[in-house]
PDB file of C-alpha atoms and ligand atoms in Angstrom:
ATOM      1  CA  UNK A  22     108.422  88.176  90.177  1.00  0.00           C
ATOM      2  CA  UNK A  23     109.275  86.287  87.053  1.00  0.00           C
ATOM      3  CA  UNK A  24     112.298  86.058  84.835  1.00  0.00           C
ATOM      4  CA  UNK A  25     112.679  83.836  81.759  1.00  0.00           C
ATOM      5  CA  UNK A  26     116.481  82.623  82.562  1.00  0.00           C
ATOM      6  CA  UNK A  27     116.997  82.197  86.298  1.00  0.00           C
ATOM      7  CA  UNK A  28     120.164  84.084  87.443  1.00  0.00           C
ATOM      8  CA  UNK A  29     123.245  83.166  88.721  1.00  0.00           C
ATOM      9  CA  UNK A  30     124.917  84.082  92.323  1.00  0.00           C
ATOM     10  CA  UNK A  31     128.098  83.068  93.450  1.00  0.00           C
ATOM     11  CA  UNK A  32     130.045  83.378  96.653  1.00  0.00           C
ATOM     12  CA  UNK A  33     133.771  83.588  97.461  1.00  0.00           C
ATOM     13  CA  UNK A  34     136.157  84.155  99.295  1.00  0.00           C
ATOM     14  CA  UNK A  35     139.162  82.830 101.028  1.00  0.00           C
ATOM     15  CA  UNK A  36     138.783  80.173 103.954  1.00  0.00           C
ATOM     16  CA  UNK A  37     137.133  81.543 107.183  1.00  0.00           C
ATOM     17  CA  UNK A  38     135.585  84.470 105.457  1.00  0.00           C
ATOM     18  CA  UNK A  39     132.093  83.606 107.046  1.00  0.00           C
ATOM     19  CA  UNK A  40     130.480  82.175 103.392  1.00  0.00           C
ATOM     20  CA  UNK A  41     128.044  79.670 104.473  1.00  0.00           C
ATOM     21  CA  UNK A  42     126.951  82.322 107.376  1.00  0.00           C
ATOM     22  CA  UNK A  43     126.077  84.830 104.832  1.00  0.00           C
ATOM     23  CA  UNK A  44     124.994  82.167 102.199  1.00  0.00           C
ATOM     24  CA  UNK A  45     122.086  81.760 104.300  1.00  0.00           C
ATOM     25  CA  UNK A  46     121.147  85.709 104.474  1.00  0.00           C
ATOM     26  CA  UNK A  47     121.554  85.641 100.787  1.00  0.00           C
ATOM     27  CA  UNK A  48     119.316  82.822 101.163  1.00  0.00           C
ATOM     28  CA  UNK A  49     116.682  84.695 103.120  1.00  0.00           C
ATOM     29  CA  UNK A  50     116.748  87.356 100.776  1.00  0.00           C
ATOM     30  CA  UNK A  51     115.923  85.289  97.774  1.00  0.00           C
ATOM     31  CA  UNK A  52     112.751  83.625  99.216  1.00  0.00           C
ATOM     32  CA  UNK A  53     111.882  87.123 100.727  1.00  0.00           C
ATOM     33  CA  UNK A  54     111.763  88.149  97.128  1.00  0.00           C
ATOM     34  CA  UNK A  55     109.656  84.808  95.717  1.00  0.00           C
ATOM     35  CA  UNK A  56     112.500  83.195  94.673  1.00  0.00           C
ATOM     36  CA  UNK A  57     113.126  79.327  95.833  1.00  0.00           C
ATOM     37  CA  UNK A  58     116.716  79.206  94.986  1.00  0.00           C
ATOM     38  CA  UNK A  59     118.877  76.222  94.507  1.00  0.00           C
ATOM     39  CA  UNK A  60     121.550  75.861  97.177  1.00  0.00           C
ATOM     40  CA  UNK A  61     124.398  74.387  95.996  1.00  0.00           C
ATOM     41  CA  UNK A  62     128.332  74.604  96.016  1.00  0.00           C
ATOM     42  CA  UNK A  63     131.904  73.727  94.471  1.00  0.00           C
ATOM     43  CA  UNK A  64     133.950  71.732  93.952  1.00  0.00           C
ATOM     44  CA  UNK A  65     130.640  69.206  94.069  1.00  0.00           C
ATOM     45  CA  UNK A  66     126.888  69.893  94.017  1.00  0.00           C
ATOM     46  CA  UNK A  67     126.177  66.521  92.450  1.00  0.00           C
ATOM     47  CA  UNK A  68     126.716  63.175  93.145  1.00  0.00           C
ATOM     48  CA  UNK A  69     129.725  62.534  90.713  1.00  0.00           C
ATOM     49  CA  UNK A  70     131.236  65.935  91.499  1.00  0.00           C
ATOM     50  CA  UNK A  71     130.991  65.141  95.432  1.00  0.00           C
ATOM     51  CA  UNK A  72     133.174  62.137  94.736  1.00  0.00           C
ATOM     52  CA  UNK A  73     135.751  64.085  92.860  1.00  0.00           C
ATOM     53  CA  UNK A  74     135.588  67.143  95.614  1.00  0.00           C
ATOM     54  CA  UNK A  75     136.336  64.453  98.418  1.00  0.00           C
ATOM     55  CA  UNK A  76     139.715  63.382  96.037  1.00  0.00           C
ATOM     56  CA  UNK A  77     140.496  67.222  95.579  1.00  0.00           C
ATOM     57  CA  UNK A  78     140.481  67.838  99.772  1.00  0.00           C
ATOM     58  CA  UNK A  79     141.746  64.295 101.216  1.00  0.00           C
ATOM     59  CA  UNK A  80     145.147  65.669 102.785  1.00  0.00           C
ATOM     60  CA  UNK A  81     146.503  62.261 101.761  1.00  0.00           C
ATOM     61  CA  UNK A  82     146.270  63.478  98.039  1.00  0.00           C
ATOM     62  CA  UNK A  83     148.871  65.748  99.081  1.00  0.00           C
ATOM     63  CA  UNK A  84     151.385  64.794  95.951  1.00  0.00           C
ATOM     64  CA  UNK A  85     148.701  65.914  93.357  1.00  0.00           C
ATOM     65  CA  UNK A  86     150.156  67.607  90.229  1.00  0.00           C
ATOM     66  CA  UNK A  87     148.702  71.125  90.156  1.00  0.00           C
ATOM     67  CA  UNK A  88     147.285  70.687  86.722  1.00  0.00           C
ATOM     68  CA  UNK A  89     145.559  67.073  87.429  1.00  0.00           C
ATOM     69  CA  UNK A  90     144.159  69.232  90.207  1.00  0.00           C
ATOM     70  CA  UNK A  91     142.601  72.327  88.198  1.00  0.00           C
ATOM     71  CA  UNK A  92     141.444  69.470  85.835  1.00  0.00           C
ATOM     72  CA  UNK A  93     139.619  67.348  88.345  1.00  0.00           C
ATOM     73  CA  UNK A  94     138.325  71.216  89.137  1.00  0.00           C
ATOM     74  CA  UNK A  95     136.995  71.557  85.736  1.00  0.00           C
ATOM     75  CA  UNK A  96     135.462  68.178  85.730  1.00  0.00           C
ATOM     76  CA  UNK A  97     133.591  68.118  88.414  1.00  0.00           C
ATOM     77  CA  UNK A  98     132.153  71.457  87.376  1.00  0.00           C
ATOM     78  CA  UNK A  99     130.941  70.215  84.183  1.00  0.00           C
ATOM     79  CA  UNK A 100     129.492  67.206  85.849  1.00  0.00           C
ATOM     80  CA  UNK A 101     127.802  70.015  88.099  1.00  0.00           C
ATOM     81  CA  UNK A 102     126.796  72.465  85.480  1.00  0.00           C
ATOM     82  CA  UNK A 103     125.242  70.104  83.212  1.00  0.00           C
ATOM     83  CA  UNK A 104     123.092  67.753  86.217  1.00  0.00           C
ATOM     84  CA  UNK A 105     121.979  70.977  88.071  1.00  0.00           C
ATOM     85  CA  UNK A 106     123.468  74.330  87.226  1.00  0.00           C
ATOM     86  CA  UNK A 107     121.706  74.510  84.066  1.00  0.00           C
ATOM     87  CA  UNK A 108     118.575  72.375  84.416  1.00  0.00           C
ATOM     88  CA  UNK A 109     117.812  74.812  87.027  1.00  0.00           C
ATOM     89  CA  UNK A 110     118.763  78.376  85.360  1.00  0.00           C
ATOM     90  CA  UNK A 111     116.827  76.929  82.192  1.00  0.00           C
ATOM     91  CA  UNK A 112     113.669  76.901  84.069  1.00  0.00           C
ATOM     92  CA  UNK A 113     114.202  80.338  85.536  1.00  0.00           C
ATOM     93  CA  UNK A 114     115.006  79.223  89.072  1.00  0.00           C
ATOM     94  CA  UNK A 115     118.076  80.961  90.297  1.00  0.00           C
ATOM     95  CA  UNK A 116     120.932  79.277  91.561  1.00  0.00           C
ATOM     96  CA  UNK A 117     123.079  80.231  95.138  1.00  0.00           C
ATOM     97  CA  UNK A 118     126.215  78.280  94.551  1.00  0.00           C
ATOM     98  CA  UNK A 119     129.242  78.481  97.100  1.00  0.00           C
ATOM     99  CA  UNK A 120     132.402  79.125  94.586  1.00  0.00           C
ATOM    100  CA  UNK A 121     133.064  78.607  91.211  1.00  0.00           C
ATOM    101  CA  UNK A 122     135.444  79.835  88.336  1.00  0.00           C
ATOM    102  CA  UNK A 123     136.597  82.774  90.222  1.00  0.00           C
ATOM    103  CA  UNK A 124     137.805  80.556  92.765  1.00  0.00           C
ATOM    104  CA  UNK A 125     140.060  78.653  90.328  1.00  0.00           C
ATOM    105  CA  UNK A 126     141.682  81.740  88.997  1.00  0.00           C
ATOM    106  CA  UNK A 127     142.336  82.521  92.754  1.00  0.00           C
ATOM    107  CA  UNK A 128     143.127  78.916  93.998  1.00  0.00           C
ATOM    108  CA  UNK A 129     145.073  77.273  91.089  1.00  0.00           C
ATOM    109  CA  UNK A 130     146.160  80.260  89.212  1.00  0.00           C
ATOM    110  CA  UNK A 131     147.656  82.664  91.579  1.00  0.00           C
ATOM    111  CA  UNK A 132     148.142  79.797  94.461  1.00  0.00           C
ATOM    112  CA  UNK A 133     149.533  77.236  92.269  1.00  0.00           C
ATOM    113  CA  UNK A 134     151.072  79.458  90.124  1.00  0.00           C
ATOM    114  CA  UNK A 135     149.023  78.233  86.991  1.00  0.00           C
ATOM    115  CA  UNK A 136     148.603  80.176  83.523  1.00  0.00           C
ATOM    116  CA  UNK A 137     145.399  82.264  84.082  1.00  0.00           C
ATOM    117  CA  UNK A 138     145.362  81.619  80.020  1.00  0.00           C
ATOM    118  CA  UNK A 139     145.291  78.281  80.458  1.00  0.00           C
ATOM    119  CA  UNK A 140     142.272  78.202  82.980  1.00  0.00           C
ATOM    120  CA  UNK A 141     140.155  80.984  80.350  1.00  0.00           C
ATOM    121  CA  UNK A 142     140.647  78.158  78.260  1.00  0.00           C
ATOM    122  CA  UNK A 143     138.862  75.618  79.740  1.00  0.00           C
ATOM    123  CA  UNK A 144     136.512  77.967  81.627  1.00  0.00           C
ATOM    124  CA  UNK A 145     135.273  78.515  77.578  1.00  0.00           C
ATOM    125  CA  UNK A 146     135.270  75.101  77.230  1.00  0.00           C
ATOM    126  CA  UNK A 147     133.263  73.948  80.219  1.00  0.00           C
ATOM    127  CA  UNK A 148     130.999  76.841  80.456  1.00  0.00           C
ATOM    128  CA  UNK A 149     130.636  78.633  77.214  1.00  0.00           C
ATOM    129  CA  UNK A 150     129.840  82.087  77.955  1.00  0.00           C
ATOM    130  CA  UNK A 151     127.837  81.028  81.347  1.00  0.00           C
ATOM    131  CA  UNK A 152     129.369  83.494  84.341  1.00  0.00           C
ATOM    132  CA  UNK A 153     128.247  83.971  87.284  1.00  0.00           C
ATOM    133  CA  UNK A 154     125.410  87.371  86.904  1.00  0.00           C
ATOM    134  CA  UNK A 155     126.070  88.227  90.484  1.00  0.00           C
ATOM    135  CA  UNK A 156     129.536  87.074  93.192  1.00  0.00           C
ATOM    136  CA  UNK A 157     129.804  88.412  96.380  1.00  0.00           C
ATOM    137  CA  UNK A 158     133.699  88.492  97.680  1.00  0.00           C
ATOM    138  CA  UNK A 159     134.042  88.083 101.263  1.00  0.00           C
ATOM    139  CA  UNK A 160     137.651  89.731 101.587  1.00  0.00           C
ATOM    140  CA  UNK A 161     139.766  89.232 105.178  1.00  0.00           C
ATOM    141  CA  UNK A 162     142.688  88.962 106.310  1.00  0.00           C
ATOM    142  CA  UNK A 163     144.219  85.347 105.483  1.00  0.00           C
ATOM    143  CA  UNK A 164     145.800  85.442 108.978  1.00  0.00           C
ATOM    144  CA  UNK A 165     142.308  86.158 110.510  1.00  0.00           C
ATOM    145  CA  UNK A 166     140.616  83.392 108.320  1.00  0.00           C
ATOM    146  CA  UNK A 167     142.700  80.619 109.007  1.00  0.00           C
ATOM    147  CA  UNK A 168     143.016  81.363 112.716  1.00  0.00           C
ATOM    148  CA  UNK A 169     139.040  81.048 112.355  1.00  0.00           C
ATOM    149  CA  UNK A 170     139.214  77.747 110.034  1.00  0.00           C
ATOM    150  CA  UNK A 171     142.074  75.940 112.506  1.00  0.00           C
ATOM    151  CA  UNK A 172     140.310  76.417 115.552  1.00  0.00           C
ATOM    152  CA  UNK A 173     137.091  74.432 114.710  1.00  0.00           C
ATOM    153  CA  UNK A 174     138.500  71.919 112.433  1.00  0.00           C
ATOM    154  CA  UNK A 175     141.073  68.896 111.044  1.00  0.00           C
ATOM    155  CA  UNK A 176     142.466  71.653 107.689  1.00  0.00           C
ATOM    156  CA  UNK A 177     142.157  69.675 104.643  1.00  0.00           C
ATOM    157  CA  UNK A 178     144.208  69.845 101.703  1.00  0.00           C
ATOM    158  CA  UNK A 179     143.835  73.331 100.659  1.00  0.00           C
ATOM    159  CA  UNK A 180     143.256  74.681 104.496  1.00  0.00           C
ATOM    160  CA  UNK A 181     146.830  73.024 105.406  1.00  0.00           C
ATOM    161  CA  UNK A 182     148.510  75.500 102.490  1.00  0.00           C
ATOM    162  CA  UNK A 183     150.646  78.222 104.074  1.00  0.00           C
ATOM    163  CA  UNK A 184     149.978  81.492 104.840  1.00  0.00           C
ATOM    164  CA  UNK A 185     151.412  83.325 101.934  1.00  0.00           C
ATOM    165  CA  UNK A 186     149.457  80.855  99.442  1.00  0.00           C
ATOM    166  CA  UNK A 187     146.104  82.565 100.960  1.00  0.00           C
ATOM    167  CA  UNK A 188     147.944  86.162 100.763  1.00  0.00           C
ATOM    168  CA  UNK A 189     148.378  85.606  96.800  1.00  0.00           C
ATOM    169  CA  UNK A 190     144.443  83.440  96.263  1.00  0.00           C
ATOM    170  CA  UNK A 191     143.258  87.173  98.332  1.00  0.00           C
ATOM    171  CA  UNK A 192     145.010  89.363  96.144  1.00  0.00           C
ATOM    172  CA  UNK A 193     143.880  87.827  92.886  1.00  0.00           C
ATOM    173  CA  UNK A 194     140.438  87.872  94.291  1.00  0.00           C
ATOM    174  CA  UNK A 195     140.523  91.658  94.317  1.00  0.00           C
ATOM    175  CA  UNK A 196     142.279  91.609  91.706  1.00  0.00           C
ATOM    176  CA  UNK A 197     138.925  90.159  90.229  1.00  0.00           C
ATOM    177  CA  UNK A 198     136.867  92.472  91.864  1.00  0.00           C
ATOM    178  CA  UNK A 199     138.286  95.288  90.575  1.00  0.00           C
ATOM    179  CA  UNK A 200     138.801  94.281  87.119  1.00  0.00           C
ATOM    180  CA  UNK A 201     134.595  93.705  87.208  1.00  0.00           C
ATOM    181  CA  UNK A 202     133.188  96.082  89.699  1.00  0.00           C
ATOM    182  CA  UNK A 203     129.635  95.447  88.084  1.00  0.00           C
ATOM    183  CA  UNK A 204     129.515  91.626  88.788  1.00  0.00           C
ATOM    184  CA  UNK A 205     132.135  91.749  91.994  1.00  0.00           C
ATOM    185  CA  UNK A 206     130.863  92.855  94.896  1.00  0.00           C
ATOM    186  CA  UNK A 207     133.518  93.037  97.606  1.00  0.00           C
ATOM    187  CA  UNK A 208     132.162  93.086 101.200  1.00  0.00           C
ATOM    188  CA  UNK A 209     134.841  93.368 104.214  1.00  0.00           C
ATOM    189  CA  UNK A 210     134.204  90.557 106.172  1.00  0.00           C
ATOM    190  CA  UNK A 211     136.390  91.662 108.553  1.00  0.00           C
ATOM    191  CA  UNK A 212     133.320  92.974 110.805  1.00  0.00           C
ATOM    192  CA  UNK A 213     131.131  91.608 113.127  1.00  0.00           C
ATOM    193  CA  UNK A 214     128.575  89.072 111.153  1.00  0.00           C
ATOM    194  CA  UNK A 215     125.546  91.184 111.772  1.00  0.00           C
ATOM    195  CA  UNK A 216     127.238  94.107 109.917  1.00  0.00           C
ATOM    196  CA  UNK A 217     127.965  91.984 107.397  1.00  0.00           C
ATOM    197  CA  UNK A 218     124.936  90.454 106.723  1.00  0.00           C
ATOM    198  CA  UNK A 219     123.073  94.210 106.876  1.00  0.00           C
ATOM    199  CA  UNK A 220     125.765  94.653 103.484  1.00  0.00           C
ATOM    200  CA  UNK A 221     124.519  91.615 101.859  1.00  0.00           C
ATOM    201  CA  UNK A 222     121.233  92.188 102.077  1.00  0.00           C
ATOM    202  CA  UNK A 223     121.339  95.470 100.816  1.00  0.00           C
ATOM    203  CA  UNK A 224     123.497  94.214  97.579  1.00  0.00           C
ATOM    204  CA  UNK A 225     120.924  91.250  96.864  1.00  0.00           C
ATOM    205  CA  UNK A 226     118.115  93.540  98.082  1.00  0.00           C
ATOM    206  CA  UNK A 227     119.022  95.974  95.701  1.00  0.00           C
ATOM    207  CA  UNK A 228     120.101  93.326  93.026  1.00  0.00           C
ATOM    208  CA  UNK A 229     116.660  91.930  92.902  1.00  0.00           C
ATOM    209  CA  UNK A 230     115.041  94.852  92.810  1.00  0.00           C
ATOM    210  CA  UNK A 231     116.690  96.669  89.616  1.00  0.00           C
ATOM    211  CA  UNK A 232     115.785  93.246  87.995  1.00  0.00           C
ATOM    212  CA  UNK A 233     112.061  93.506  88.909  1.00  0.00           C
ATOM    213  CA  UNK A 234     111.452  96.993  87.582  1.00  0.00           C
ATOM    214  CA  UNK A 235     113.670  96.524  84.561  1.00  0.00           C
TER     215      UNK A 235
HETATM  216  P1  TMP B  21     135.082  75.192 100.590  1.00  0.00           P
HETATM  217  O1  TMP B  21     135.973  75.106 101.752  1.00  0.00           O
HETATM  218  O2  TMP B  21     134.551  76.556 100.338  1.00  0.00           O
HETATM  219  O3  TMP B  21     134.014  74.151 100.606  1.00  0.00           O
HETATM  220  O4  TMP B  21     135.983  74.889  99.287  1.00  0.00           O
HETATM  221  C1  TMP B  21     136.794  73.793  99.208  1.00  0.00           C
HETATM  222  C2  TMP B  21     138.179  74.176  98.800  1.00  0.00           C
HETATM  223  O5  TMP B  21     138.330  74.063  97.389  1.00  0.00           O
HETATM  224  C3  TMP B  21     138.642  75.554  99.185  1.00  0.00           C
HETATM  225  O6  TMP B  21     139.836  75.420  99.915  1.00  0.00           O
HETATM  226  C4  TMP B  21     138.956  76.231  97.868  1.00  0.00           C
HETATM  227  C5  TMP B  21     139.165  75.100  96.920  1.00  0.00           C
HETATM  228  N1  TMP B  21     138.815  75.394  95.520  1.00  0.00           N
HETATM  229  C6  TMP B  21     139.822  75.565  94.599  1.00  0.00           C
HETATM  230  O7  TMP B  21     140.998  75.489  94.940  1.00  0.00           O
HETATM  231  N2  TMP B  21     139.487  75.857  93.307  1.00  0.00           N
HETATM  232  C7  TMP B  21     138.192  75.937  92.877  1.00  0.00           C
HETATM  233  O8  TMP B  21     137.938  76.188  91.703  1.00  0.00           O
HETATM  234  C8  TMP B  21     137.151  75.744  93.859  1.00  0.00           C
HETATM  235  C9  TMP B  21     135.733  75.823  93.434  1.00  0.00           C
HETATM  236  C10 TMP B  21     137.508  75.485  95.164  1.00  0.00           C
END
């Protein structure tokens, strides 16, 4: 199958929500279909981008001001958009990328309490009109994440936020979801992972389907 622009897939989700299980189903899916998707994932997914990700999680950054922090975000997604995001859509390969914008509305807007105005305003000015064509939202519990995320690792910065900081970054995720239905695809990852990986196969399945006979 061919298509001029490649298209765009995000995941999200809050931590423990089982992304980079189901990243790899999407994965699957996508060569299954012909496609040889780039793999990649924010904050980083270039070299520059990495360096500014490791400054954004190091617990001993732990006195950042919230909007140094949504503007490292933004830079290290243009860095990341313009080395490989891009490139890669403009010669029609599609691109699997672990987070993006949706994740700062989520993260730094409801979490930090930022002005959701104030990140539309630089998501225009980093990205255009580029959004993501296709995000799956893994949606669970916070409580049930972070039980998952503390019991295999050291939490970095954002994992060591409390509890109620993941209650508001899930809420304005379906909050997102709902407000676009089309492009938000909400899958309960509250199930076992086999049950959710039969869901994301349909949605992709199905996704790349309605683009090949359209
Ligand atoms: P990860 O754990 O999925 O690799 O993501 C790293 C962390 O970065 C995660 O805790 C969420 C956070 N994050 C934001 O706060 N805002 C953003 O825009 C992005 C992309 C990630």
């Amino acid at each position: 199958m061919r298509t001029s622009r490649g298209r765009f897939i995000t995941l999200e989700g809050i931590e423990g929500a089982g992304k980079s299980t189901q990243r790899d189903v999407v994965r699957e899916v996508l060569i299954q279909a012909g496609l040889d998707p780039l793999l990649t994932r924010e904050p980083g997914g270039s070299e520059i981008a990495e360096r500014m990700r490791a400054l954004l999680l190091d617990k001993s950054n732990q006195g950042m001001h919230a909007d140094a922090e949504l503007l490292l975000l933004f830079a290290a997604r243009a860095e990341h958009l313009h080395k490989r995001i891009l490139p890669a859509l403009e010669v029609g390969q599609w691109v699997l990328c672990d987070r993006f914008t949706d994740a700062t509305y989520a993260y730094q807007g409801a979490g930090r309490g930022l002005d959701r105005a104030r990140i539309a305003m630089l998501e225009t000015f980093v990205q255009g009109s580029l959004r993501p064509d296709l995000t799956l939202l893994f949606d669970l519990a916070p409580a049930a994440g972070l039980a998952r995320v503390h019991s295999r690792s050291d939490p970095d910065r954002f994992e060591s936020e409390a509890l109620v900081f993941f209650e508001r970054v899930r809420s304005d995720y379906l909050r997102i979801a709902h407000c676009e239905p089309e492009r938000v695809r909400q899958i309960d990852a509250g199930r076992d992972s086999m049950t959710v990986a039969a869901d994301v196969r349909r949605i992709v399945g199905d996704y790349v389907a309605a683009l090949g006979s359209s």
